[in-house]
CSV table of C-alpha atoms in Angstrom, one decimal:
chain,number,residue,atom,x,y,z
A,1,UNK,CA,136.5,316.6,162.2
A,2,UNK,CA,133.6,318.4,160.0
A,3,UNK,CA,133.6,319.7,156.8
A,4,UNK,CA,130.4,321.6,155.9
A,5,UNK,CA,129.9,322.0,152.0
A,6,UNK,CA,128.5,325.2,150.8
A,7,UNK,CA,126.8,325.5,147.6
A,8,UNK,CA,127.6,328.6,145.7
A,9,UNK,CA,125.0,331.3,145.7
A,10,UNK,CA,122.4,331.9,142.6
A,11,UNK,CA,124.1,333.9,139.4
A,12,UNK,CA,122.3,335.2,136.2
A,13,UNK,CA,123.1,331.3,134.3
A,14,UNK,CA,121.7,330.0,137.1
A,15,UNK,CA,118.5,331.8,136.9
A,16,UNK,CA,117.9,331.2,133.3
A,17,UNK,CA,118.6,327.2,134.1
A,18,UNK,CA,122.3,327.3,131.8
A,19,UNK,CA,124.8,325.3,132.7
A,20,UNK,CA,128.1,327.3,133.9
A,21,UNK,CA,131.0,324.9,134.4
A,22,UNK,CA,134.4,326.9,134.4
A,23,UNK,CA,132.9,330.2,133.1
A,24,UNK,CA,132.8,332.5,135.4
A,25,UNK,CA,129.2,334.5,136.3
A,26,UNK,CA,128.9,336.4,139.0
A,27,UNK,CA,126.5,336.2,142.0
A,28,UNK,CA,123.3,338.1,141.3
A,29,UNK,CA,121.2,339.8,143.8
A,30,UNK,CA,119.4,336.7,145.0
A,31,UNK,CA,123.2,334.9,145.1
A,32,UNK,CA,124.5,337.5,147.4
A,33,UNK,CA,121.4,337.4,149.8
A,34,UNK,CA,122.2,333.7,149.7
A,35,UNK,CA,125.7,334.5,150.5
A,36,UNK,CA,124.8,336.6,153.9
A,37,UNK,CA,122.6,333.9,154.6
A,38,UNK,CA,124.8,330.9,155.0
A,39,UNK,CA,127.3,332.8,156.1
A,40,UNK,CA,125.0,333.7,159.4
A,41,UNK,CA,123.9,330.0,159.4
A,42,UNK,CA,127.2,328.6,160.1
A,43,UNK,CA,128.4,331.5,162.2
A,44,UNK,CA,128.2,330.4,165.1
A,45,UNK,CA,130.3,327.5,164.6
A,46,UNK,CA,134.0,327.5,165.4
A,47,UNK,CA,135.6,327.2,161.9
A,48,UNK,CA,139.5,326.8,161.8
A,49,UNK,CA,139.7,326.6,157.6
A,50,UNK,CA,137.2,328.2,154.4
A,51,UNK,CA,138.3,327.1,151.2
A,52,UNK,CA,136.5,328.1,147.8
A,53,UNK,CA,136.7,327.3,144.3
A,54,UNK,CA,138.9,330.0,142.5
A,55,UNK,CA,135.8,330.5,140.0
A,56,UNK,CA,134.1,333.9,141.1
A,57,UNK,CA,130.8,332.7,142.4
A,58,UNK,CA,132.3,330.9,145.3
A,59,UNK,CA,134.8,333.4,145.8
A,60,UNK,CA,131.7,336.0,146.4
A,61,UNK,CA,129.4,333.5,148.5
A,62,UNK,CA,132.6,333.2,150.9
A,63,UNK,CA,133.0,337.3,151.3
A,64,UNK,CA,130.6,337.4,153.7
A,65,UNK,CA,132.6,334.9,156.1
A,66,UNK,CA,135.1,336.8,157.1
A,67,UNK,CA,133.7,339.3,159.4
A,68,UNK,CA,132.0,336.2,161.2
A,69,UNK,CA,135.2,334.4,161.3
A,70,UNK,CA,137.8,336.7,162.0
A,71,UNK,CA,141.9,335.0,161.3
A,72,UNK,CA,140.1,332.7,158.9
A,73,UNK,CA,141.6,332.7,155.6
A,74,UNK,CA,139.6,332.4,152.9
A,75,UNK,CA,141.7,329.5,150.8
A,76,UNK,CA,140.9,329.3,146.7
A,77,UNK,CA,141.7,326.5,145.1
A,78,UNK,CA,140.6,324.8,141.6
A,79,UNK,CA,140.0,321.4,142.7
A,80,UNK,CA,137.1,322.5,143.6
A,81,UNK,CA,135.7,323.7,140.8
A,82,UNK,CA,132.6,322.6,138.7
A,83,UNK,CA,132.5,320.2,135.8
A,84,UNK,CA,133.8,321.8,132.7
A,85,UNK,CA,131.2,321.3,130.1
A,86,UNK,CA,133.4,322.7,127.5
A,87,UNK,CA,131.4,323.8,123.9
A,88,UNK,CA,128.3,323.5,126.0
A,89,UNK,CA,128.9,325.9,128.8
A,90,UNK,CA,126.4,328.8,128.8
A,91,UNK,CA,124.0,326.1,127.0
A,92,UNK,CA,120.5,325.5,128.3
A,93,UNK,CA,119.7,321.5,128.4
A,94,UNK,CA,117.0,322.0,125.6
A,95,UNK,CA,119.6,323.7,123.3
A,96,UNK,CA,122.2,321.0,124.2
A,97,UNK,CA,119.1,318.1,123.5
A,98,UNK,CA,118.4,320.4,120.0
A,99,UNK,CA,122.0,320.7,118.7
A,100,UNK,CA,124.0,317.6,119.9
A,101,UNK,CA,121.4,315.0,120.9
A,102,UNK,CA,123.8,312.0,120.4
A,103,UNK,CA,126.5,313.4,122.4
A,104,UNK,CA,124.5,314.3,125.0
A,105,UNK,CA,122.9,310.6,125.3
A,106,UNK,CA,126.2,309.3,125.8
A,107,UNK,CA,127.5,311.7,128.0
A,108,UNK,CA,124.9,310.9,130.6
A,109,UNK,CA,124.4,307.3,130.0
A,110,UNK,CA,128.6,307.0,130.6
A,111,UNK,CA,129.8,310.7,132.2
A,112,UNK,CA,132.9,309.1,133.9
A,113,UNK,CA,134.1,308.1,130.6
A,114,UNK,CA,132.6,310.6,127.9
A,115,UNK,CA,132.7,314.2,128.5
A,116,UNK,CA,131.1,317.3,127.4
A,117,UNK,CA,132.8,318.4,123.5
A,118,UNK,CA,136.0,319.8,124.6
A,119,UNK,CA,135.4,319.2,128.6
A,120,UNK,CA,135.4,317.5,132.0
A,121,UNK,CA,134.8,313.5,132.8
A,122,UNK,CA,133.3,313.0,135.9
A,123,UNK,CA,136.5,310.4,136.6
A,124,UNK,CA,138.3,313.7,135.8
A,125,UNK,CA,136.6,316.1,138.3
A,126,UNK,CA,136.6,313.1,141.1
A,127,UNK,CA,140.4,312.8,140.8
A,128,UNK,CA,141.1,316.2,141.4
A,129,UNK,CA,138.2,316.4,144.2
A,130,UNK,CA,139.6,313.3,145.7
A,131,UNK,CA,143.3,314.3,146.5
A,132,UNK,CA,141.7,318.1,147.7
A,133,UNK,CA,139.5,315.6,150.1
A,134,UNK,CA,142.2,313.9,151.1
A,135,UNK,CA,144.4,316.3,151.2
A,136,UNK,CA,142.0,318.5,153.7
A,137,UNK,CA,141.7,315.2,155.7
A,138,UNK,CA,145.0,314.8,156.9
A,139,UNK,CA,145.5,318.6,157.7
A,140,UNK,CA,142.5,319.0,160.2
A,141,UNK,CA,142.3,317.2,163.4
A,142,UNK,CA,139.5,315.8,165.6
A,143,UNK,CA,137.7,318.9,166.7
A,144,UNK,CA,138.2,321.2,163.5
A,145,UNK,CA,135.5,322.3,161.6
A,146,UNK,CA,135.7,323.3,157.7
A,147,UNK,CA,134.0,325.3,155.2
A,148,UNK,CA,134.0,324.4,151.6
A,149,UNK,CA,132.7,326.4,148.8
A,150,UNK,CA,131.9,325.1,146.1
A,151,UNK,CA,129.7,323.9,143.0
A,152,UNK,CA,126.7,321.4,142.5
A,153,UNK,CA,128.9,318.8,140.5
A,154,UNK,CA,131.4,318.3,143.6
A,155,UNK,CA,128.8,318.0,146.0
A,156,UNK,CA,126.7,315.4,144.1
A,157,UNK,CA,129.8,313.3,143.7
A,158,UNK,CA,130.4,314.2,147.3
A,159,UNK,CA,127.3,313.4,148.4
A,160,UNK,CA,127.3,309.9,146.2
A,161,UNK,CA,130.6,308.6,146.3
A,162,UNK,CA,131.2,309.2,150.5
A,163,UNK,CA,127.6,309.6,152.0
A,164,UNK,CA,126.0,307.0,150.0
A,165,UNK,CA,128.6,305.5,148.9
A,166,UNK,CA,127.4,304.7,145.8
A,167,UNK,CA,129.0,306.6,142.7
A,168,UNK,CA,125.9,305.4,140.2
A,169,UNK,CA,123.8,307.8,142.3
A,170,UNK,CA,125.5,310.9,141.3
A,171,UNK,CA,122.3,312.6,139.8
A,172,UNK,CA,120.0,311.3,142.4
A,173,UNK,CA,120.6,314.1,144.8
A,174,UNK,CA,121.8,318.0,145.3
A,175,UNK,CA,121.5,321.1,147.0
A,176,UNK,CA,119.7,324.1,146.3
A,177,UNK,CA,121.9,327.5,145.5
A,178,UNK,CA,123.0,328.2,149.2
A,179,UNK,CA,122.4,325.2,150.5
A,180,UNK,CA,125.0,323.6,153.5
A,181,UNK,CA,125.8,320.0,153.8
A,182,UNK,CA,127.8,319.0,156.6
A,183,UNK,CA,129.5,315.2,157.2
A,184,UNK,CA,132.0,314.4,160.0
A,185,UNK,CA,134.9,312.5,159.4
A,186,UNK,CA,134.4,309.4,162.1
A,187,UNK,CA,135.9,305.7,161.8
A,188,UNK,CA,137.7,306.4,158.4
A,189,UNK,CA,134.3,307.5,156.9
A,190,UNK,CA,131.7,310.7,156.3
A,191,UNK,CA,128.8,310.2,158.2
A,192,UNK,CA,126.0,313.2,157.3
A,193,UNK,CA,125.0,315.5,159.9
A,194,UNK,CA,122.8,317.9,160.6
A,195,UNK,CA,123.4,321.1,161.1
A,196,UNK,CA,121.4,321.5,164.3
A,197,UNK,CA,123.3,319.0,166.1
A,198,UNK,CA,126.7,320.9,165.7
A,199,UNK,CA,128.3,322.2,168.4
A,200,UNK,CA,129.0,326.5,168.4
A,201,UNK,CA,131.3,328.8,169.9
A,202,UNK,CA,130.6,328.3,173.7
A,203,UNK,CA,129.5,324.8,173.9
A,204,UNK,CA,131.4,323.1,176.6
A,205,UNK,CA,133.4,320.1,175.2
């Protein structure tokens, strides 16, 4: 099986580098033209799910999908949201670094066990991610392609915790607004593929 993550499309908080969390911005122009882009990336492949995060931003990046992918639901869901950063969503780092500069050192010397004033641990977002992951791997078989949509925080850990496989690495690596990952599910593991290699509508078996 292959799940292909999808990065959510480029809104207004984005642009002016603030973080978002569980507010809910939607897609500007750029973001939408991002949208029709991954969605005619990945359209020849032969998707049987598309889930999103409920937040808006995903749920507009995944509009363009069904046309390409007709019978395809488009599934929301809220484990696959972003980090909530709580007091400090619509923040810029520099105005975080300005006005909390303690809590901010300890949140990203120790984010699995301090959070954000009033928001998300990273143990709290991988708990919720987790069961979704597993979840999503028992309900597709060999063969089965999926689509999530989602946010830059689940795809780090994503990235960290099942392609690396090595949680401490969570900031070390991300994709850009847009962006595709893909991993297939082989020998009780994610192994990261590339989207080239991935077979489309017509390829024989």
């Amino acid at each position: 099986m292959i799940l292909v993550w999808l990065r959510h499309g480029e809104t207004r908080f984005n642009r002016e580098q603030r973080y978002c969390g569980w507010s809910d911005p939607p897609l500007n122009r750029v973001g939408r033209e991002q949208a029709e882009q991954a969605a005619e990336a990945l359209s020849g492949l032969r998707v049987q799910r598309l889930w999103t995060s409920d937040l808006l931003r995903c749920r507009q990046t995944a509009e363009p999908f069904p046309k390409r992918f007709p019978g395809v639901e488009v599934e929301p869901t809220s484990h696959l949201r972003e980090l909530s950063f709580g007091e400090w969503e619509g923040w810029t780092y520099d105005e975080i670094r300005s006005r909390a500069p303690e809590r901010l050192h300890r949140w990203l010397s120790d984010p699995h066990r301090v959070s954000p004033p009033g928001g998300e641990t990273l143990s709290g977002m991988e708990s919720r991610l987790q069961r979704w992951l597993d979840q999503t791997t028992r309900e597709l078989v060999p063969g089965d392609v999926g689509v999530a949509v989602s946010h830059g925080g689940p795809i780090r850990w994503f990235i960290s915790r099942h392609i690396e496989g090595e949680p401490g690495m969570f900031w070390d690596r991300s994709i850009p607004h847009g962006g595709i990952l893909a991993a297939e599910w082989e020998q009780k593991k994610w192994r990261e593929l590339s989207i080239i290699g991935l077979k489309k509508r017509g390829d024989t078996e």
